[in-house]
Tab-separated table of C-alpha atoms in Angstrom:
chain	number	residue	atom	x	y	z
Z	1	MET	CA	-18.620	-0.408	-19.612
Z	2	ARG	CA	-17.545	-2.814	-22.349
Z	3	PRO	CA	-19.289	-6.195	-22.039
Z	4	PHE	CA	-17.472	-9.052	-20.188
Z	5	ILE	CA	-17.530	-12.345	-19.401
Z	6	TYR	CA	-18.137	-12.997	-15.322
Z	7	GLU	CA	-17.112	-16.234	-13.778
Z	8	ARG	CA	-17.285	-17.263	-10.202
Z	9	ALA	CA	-14.322	-19.408	-9.126
Z	10	THR	CA	-15.116	-22.263	-7.269
Z	11	ASP	CA	-11.560	-22.949	-5.887
Z	12	ALA	CA	-8.118	-21.587	-6.428
Z	13	ARG	CA	-6.722	-24.039	-8.947
Z	14	ALA	CA	-10.189	-23.076	-11.291
Z	15	ALA	CA	-9.263	-19.287	-10.689
Z	16	ILE	CA	-5.935	-19.583	-11.954
Z	17	ALA	CA	-6.670	-21.835	-14.599
Z	18	ALA	CA	-9.327	-19.156	-15.745
Z	19	MET	CA	-6.721	-16.652	-15.932
Z	20	SER	CA	-5.125	-18.655	-19.197
Z	21	THR	CA	-8.019	-17.010	-21.006
Z	22	ALA	CA	-7.132	-13.526	-23.006
Z	23	GLY	CA	-8.026	-10.229	-21.439
Z	24	ALA	CA	-8.833	-12.061	-17.851
Z	25	LYS	CA	-8.449	-10.440	-14.436
Z	26	PHE	CA	-9.238	-11.523	-10.707
Z	27	ILE	CA	-12.267	-9.375	-9.354
Z	28	SER	CA	-12.597	-9.484	-5.339
Z	29	GLY	CA	-14.302	-6.612	-3.952
Z	30	GLY	CA	-13.766	-4.613	-6.953
Z	31	THR	CA	-13.670	-1.218	-5.380
Z	32	ASN	CA	-10.762	-0.227	-7.614
Z	33	LEU	CA	-11.447	-2.134	-10.635
Z	34	LEU	CA	-14.407	-1.544	-11.397
Z	35	ASP	CA	-14.221	2.492	-11.171
Z	36	LEU	CA	-11.535	1.833	-14.129
Z	37	MET	CA	-13.701	-0.120	-16.137
Z	38	LYS	CA	-16.168	2.065	-15.527
Z	39	LEU	CA	-13.752	4.674	-17.468
Z	40	GLU	CA	-12.584	2.313	-19.929
Z	41	ILE	CA	-9.062	2.645	-18.701
Z	42	GLU	CA	-9.259	-1.217	-17.392
Z	43	GLN	CA	-10.992	-3.301	-20.289
Z	44	PRO	CA	-10.812	-6.855	-19.024
Z	45	THR	CA	-12.985	-9.167	-21.322
Z	46	HIS	CA	-13.109	-12.183	-18.687
Z	47	LEU	CA	-13.503	-11.201	-14.961
Z	48	VAL	CA	-12.647	-14.125	-12.381
Z	49	ASP	CA	-14.775	-13.540	-9.237
Z	50	ILE	CA	-12.592	-14.829	-6.275
Z	51	SER	CA	-14.407	-13.117	-3.474
Z	52	ARG	CA	-15.672	-16.632	-2.349
Z	53	LEU	CA	-12.723	-18.649	-2.164
Z	54	ALA	CA	-11.809	-19.609	1.230
Z	55	PHE	CA	-9.019	-17.110	2.078
Z	56	LYS	CA	-10.793	-15.046	4.677
Z	57	ASP	CA	-9.666	-16.268	8.010
Z	58	ILE	CA	-7.275	-14.481	10.148
Z	59	GLU	CA	-4.878	-17.249	12.005
Z	60	GLU	CA	-2.396	-17.640	14.869
Z	61	LEU	CA	1.048	-18.720	13.548
Z	62	PRO	CA	3.037	-20.859	15.862
Z	63	ASP	CA	5.567	-18.109	16.293
Z	64	GLY	CA	3.053	-15.576	17.531
Z	65	GLY	CA	2.619	-14.137	14.375
Z	66	LEU	CA	-0.627	-13.997	11.998
Z	67	ARG	CA	-1.788	-14.810	8.693
Z	68	ILE	CA	-4.454	-12.794	7.173
Z	69	GLY	CA	-6.442	-14.308	4.195
Z	70	ALA	CA	-6.277	-12.423	1.224
Z	71	GLN	CA	-9.869	-12.333	0.974
Z	72	ALA	CA	-10.537	-10.973	4.509
Z	73	SER	CA	-12.332	-7.388	4.072
Z	74	ASN	CA	-10.374	-4.460	5.400
Z	75	SER	CA	-13.002	-3.636	8.259
Z	76	ASP	CA	-12.786	-7.312	9.794
Z	77	THR	CA	-9.003	-7.116	9.572
Z	78	ALA	CA	-8.900	-3.990	11.352
Z	79	ALA	CA	-11.572	-4.953	13.874
Z	80	ASP	CA	-9.666	-8.423	14.769
Z	81	ARG	CA	-8.720	-8.000	18.469
Z	82	ARG	CA	-5.435	-9.626	17.488
Z	83	VAL	CA	-4.717	-7.239	14.844
Z	84	ARG	CA	-5.729	-4.342	17.439
Z	85	THR	CA	-3.803	-5.453	20.165
Z	86	ARG	CA	-0.581	-6.613	18.363
Z	87	TYR	CA	-0.250	-4.553	15.389
Z	88	PRO	CA	-1.956	-1.352	16.357
Z	89	LEU	CA	-0.173	0.217	13.361
Z	90	LEU	CA	-2.258	-1.761	10.665
Z	91	SER	CA	-5.757	-1.126	12.379
Z	92	GLN	CA	-4.967	2.373	12.556
Z	93	ALA	CA	-3.899	2.350	8.712
Z	94	LEU	CA	-7.046	0.470	7.612
Z	95	VAL	CA	-9.431	2.652	9.384
Z	96	ALA	CA	-7.437	5.558	7.943
Z	97	GLY	CA	-8.299	4.292	4.297
Z	98	ALA	CA	-11.420	4.919	2.024
Z	99	SER	CA	-14.823	4.998	3.694
Z	100	GLY	CA	-16.489	2.353	6.041
Z	101	GLN	CA	-18.677	1.189	3.032
Z	102	LEU	CA	-15.812	0.362	1.046
Z	103	ARG	CA	-13.592	-0.997	3.770
Z	104	ASN	CA	-16.383	-3.410	4.224
Z	105	LYS	CA	-16.021	-4.352	0.613
Z	106	ALA	CA	-12.609	-4.411	-0.048
Z	107	SER	CA	-10.465	-7.209	0.523
Z	108	VAL	CA	-6.703	-7.315	1.766
Z	109	GLY	CA	-5.518	-9.093	-1.362
Z	110	GLY	CA	-7.250	-6.060	-3.377
Z	111	ASN	CA	-5.751	-3.428	-1.251
Z	112	LEU	CA	-2.429	-4.501	-2.146
Z	113	LEU	CA	-2.901	-4.614	-5.619
Z	114	GLN	CA	-4.641	-1.182	-6.150
Z	115	ARG	CA	-3.353	0.820	-8.997
Z	116	THR	CA	-0.614	3.480	-8.553
Z	117	ARG	CA	-2.423	6.249	-9.914
Z	118	CYS	CA	-2.766	10.015	-10.269
Z	119	PRO	CA	-5.454	12.409	-11.796
Z	120	TYR	CA	-3.844	11.969	-15.388
Z	121	PHE	CA	-4.215	8.290	-15.294
Z	122	TYR	CA	-7.862	9.069	-14.972
Z	123	ASP	CA	-8.015	11.145	-17.589
Z	124	THR	CA	-7.767	9.585	-21.064
Z	125	ALA	CA	-6.923	12.869	-23.012
Z	126	SER	CA	-3.540	13.463	-20.965
Z	127	ALA	CA	-0.337	11.345	-21.442
Z	128	CYS	CA	-0.107	8.656	-19.009
Z	129	ASN	CA	2.526	6.028	-19.294
Z	130	LYS	CA	0.725	3.861	-16.626
Z	131	ARG	CA	-2.211	3.658	-19.062
Z	132	ASN	CA	-0.469	3.964	-22.384
Z	133	PRO	CA	3.273	3.093	-22.178
Z	134	GLY	CA	5.557	5.598	-23.857
Z	135	SER	CA	2.836	8.092	-24.398
Z	136	GLY	CA	4.938	10.304	-21.706
Z	137	CYS	CA	3.590	11.904	-18.180
Z	138	SER	CA	1.496	14.965	-18.220
Z	139	ALA	CA	2.071	15.310	-14.309
Z	140	ILE	CA	5.859	15.953	-14.996
Z	141	GLY	CA	5.374	19.977	-15.745
Z	142	GLY	CA	1.507	19.631	-14.833
Z	143	LEU	CA	-0.435	19.769	-11.864
Z	144	ASN	CA	1.484	17.593	-9.633
Z	145	ARG	CA	0.594	19.035	-6.037
Z	146	SER	CA	-0.165	15.328	-4.910
Z	147	HIS	CA	2.963	13.512	-6.591
Z	148	ALA	CA	5.975	11.564	-5.511
Z	149	ILE	CA	8.694	13.145	-3.959
Z	150	LEU	CA	10.628	10.056	-3.677
Z	151	GLY	CA	11.104	7.108	-6.014
Z	152	GLY	CA	9.677	8.756	-9.153
Z	153	SER	CA	11.407	8.751	-12.540
Z	154	ASP	CA	10.950	10.706	-15.693
Z	155	ALA	CA	8.116	8.127	-16.785
Z	156	CYS	CA	5.742	8.500	-13.573
Z	157	ILE	CA	5.494	10.486	-10.070
Z	158	ALA	CA	2.266	8.684	-9.061
Z	159	THR	CA	2.052	7.881	-5.584
Z	160	HIS	CA	0.928	4.363	-4.231
Z	161	PRO	CA	-2.746	4.746	-2.644
Z	162	SER	CA	-2.370	2.038	0.009
Z	163	ASP	CA	-2.743	2.978	3.909
Z	164	MET	CA	-2.333	-0.478	5.020
Z	165	ALA	CA	0.356	-1.219	2.494
Z	166	VAL	CA	2.590	1.417	4.450
Z	167	ALA	CA	1.851	-0.275	7.684
Z	168	MET	CA	2.445	-3.669	6.312
Z	169	THR	CA	5.856	-2.535	5.304
Z	170	VAL	CA	7.177	-1.250	8.664
Z	171	LEU	CA	5.781	-4.835	9.833
Z	172	ASP	CA	8.024	-6.847	7.246
Z	173	ALA	CA	4.965	-8.324	5.983
Z	174	GLN	CA	5.198	-11.283	3.544
Z	175	ILE	CA	2.739	-11.949	0.813
Z	176	GLU	CA	2.134	-15.421	-0.167
Z	177	LEU	CA	1.415	-16.154	-3.842
Z	178	LEU	CA	-0.335	-18.985	-5.562
Z	179	GLY	CA	0.574	-19.672	-9.115
Z	180	ALA	CA	0.008	-22.391	-12.104
Z	181	ASN	CA	0.450	-25.958	-11.021
Z	182	GLN	CA	-0.287	-24.760	-7.380
Z	183	ALA	CA	3.412	-23.258	-7.002
Z	184	ALA	CA	3.317	-21.277	-4.092
Z	185	ARG	CA	6.205	-19.007	-3.355
Z	186	ARG	CA	6.149	-15.718	-0.371
Z	187	VAL	CA	7.659	-12.565	-1.426
Z	188	ALA	CA	8.425	-9.867	1.325
Z	189	ILE	CA	6.364	-6.718	0.810
Z	190	ALA	CA	9.352	-4.551	0.346
Z	191	ASP	CA	10.212	-6.504	-2.788
Z	192	PHE	CA	6.689	-6.854	-3.926
Z	193	TYR	CA	6.246	-3.482	-5.590
Z	194	ARG	CA	8.522	-2.375	-8.233
Z	195	LEU	CA	9.687	1.653	-8.521
Z	196	PRO	CA	8.662	3.084	-12.139
Z	197	GLY	CA	11.892	3.157	-13.907
Z	198	ASP	CA	11.445	3.343	-17.793
Z	199	THR	CA	8.335	0.756	-17.181
Z	200	PRO	CA	5.616	2.520	-15.058
Z	201	HIS	CA	3.056	0.373	-15.984
Z	202	ILE	CA	4.600	-2.705	-14.334
Z	203	GLU	CA	3.848	-2.309	-10.632
Z	204	THR	CA	4.718	-5.570	-8.780
Z	205	VAL	CA	6.471	-8.792	-9.415
Z	206	LEU	CA	3.143	-10.592	-9.541
Z	207	GLY	CA	3.819	-13.424	-12.024
Z	208	PRO	CA	1.357	-14.318	-14.968
Z	209	ASN	CA	-2.034	-15.761	-13.789
Z	210	GLU	CA	-0.421	-15.588	-9.964
Z	211	MET	CA	-2.729	-14.445	-7.003
Z	212	ILE	CA	-2.619	-13.400	-3.507
Z	213	THR	CA	-3.556	-16.145	-1.101
Z	214	GLY	CA	-2.545	-14.513	2.072
Z	215	VAL	CA	0.001	-11.951	4.357
Z	216	VAL	CA	2.147	-13.444	6.926
Z	217	LEU	CA	2.894	-10.946	9.536
Z	218	PRO	CA	6.000	-12.084	11.950
Z	219	PRO	CA	5.738	-11.407	15.491
Z	220	PRO	CA	5.086	-7.639	16.449
Z	221	PRO	CA	8.389	-5.651	17.015
Z	222	PRO	CA	9.304	-4.174	20.051
Z	223	GLY	CA	8.181	-0.635	20.824
Z	224	ARG	CA	5.102	1.492	20.197
Z	225	GLN	CA	3.124	1.741	16.757
Z	226	VAL	CA	1.461	4.640	15.513
Z	227	TYR	CA	-0.012	5.673	12.063
Z	228	ARG	CA	-0.366	9.265	11.211
Z	229	LYS	CA	-2.422	10.077	8.003
Z	230	VAL	CA	-1.974	13.961	6.514
Z	231	ARG	CA	-4.837	14.887	3.659
Z	232	ASP	CA	-6.890	17.219	2.538
Z	233	ARG	CA	-9.918	16.374	4.220
Z	234	ALA	CA	-10.892	14.210	7.317
Z	235	SER	CA	-12.189	11.124	5.433
Z	236	TYR	CA	-12.141	9.422	2.082
Z	237	ALA	CA	-8.872	11.028	0.718
Z	238	PHE	CA	-5.493	9.603	0.009
Z	239	ALA	CA	-2.558	11.054	1.782
Z	240	LEU	CA	-0.461	13.943	1.050
Z	241	VAL	CA	1.727	12.321	3.518
Z	242	SER	CA	1.511	9.372	6.037
Z	243	VAL	CA	4.008	7.799	8.542
Z	244	ALA	CA	4.322	4.586	10.113
Z	245	ALA	CA	6.216	4.310	13.107
Z	246	ILE	CA	7.315	1.802	15.259
Z	247	VAL	CA	10.130	2.774	18.194
Z	248	ALA	CA	11.240	1.371	21.199
Z	249	THR	CA	13.316	3.075	24.055
Z	250	ASP	CA	15.026	2.354	26.919
Z	251	GLY	CA	15.989	5.125	29.568
Z	252	GLY	CA	15.428	7.770	26.829
Z	253	THR	CA	17.576	5.935	24.189
Z	254	ILE	CA	15.779	4.684	21.155
Z	255	THR	CA	16.765	0.870	21.134
Z	256	SER	CA	14.785	0.327	17.760
Z	257	ALA	CA	13.184	2.189	15.004
Z	258	ARG	CA	11.242	1.506	11.985
Z	259	VAL	CA	9.774	4.177	9.675
Z	260	GLY	CA	7.753	4.282	6.424
Z	261	PHE	CA	5.828	7.015	4.551
Z	262	GLY	CA	2.914	6.953	2.292
Z	263	GLY	CA	1.634	9.439	-0.207
Z	264	VAL	CA	5.097	10.320	-1.323
Z	265	ALA	CA	6.313	7.765	-3.584
Z	266	PRO	CA	5.254	5.277	-6.030
Z	267	LYS	CA	5.224	2.329	-3.424
Z	268	PRO	CA	5.039	1.975	0.114
Z	269	TRP	CA	8.390	3.899	1.431
Z	270	ARG	CA	10.523	2.369	3.965
Z	271	SER	CA	13.413	5.004	5.240
Z	272	VAL	CA	16.496	3.003	6.342
Z	273	GLU	CA	18.045	6.378	6.567
Z	274	ALA	CA	15.730	7.768	8.863
Z	275	GLU	CA	16.079	4.334	11.169
Z	276	ALA	CA	19.710	4.775	10.822
Z	277	ALA	CA	19.333	8.087	12.028
Z	278	LEU	CA	17.429	6.984	15.209
Z	279	MET	CA	19.086	4.135	16.536
Z	280	GLY	CA	21.016	4.542	20.012
Z	281	ARG	CA	20.228	8.416	19.790
Z	282	PRO	CA	18.087	10.187	22.738
Z	283	ALA	CA	14.710	10.234	21.965
Z	284	THR	CA	14.189	13.974	21.487
Z	285	MET	CA	13.210	16.392	19.105
Z	286	ALA	CA	16.648	17.222	17.530
Z	287	THR	CA	17.071	13.373	17.008
Z	288	TYR	CA	13.723	13.342	15.153
Z	289	ARG	CA	14.946	16.220	13.093
Z	290	ASP	CA	18.000	14.601	12.126
Z	291	ALA	CA	16.054	11.663	11.142
Z	292	ALA	CA	13.480	13.848	9.074
Z	293	GLU	CA	16.524	15.388	7.235
Z	294	ALA	CA	17.778	11.892	6.555
Z	295	ALA	CA	14.619	10.518	5.021
Z	296	MET	CA	14.347	13.371	2.975
Z	297	THR	CA	17.824	13.466	1.767
Z	298	HIS	CA	17.232	12.329	-1.999
Z	299	ALA	CA	13.558	13.848	-1.998
Z	300	ILE	CA	13.009	15.783	-5.300
Z	301	GLY	CA	10.149	18.236	-5.684
Z	302	ARG	CA	8.645	19.424	-9.210
Z	303	GLY	CA	7.008	22.452	-8.065
Z	304	GLN	CA	3.574	22.166	-6.905
Z	305	ASN	CA	4.426	19.406	-4.594
Z	306	ASP	CA	7.443	21.120	-3.285
Z	307	PHE	CA	5.863	21.360	-0.024
Z	308	LYS	CA	5.465	17.790	0.768
Z	309	ILE	CA	9.144	17.407	1.662
Z	310	GLU	CA	8.868	19.937	4.640
Z	311	LEU	CA	5.510	18.325	5.027
Z	312	ALA	CA	6.988	15.093	5.353
Z	313	LYS	CA	9.917	16.087	7.936
Z	314	ARG	CA	7.174	17.638	10.346
Z	315	THR	CA	4.846	14.536	10.253
Z	316	LEU	CA	7.857	12.192	11.023
Z	317	CYS	CA	8.845	14.302	13.800
Z	318	ARG	CA	5.456	14.753	15.143
Z	319	THR	CA	5.034	10.893	14.813
Z	320	LEU	CA	8.257	9.747	16.466
Z	321	ALA	CA	7.460	12.686	19.525
Z	322	GLN	CA	3.975	10.738	19.922
Z	323	VAL	CA	5.355	7.133	19.401
Z	324	ALA	CA	8.432	7.727	21.889
Z	325	GLN	CA	6.101	9.487	24.446
Z	326	VAL	CA	8.124	12.421	24.222
Z	327	GLY	CA	6.527	15.568	23.796
């Protein structure tokens, strides 16, 4: 690890001001950044610690939603009674991520800002447009079993690692940002992440020196909520495929549906195609299969990850059967 200056911010204004220094990066839990620094993939010269800023609270909103501070830990968020009862999808997704020790340390804001990455990103001897723009993508034509089947490009097919972000995407979360001169704005999580295109090293719409201060969850939508994660081992592994689903039924007919995928794209993937295929249809396995086909219409396998297309379809069908209470 290379030498760096460490600064503990006393308030948000000071933290943002410190980011004007060349080579500066925010650090909170550090569960992703420190690993990348040890591998010399990230080489900040100035770390601004924001972990002690007053953004840890989970607050009730007048409309029945919740505001989760960016410095709230993943463990505290998952365990919060209001999250567990009103947004069980989010609690399930958080518990499915990483290990208990990492969830205790990782913050909500840091979780949202994990680098989209793959094994080639970690291997400095391999070509990676995310690590070294313009160098190429070794995953295309290489070992790509875990890589994207949706939303990728010829420049990058890495997948986004966050379980929490998939759940928040289906819940229509809004991300609060604070920038220079205390300029505040909100961005829908669906618009926060960028697809790789020709610039895979630019992963979000976060502006220079901006920081995440919180996440706003609107009132919970009608219906039951389920998060299902399929992975190579039972814990501490990224998803091969995950599904977040919220479905409401009336008399056996689907009246509202939200569907999201993890592990299949460079960003949390909301499937409007699957949602459209479910609306107004009977809650049956035939309907779920149609939704699964619609969700994967534009999926592209690159050899070793071809199996993920069928796995995504089956995982969606199984999740929908569970959430709609139909066997």
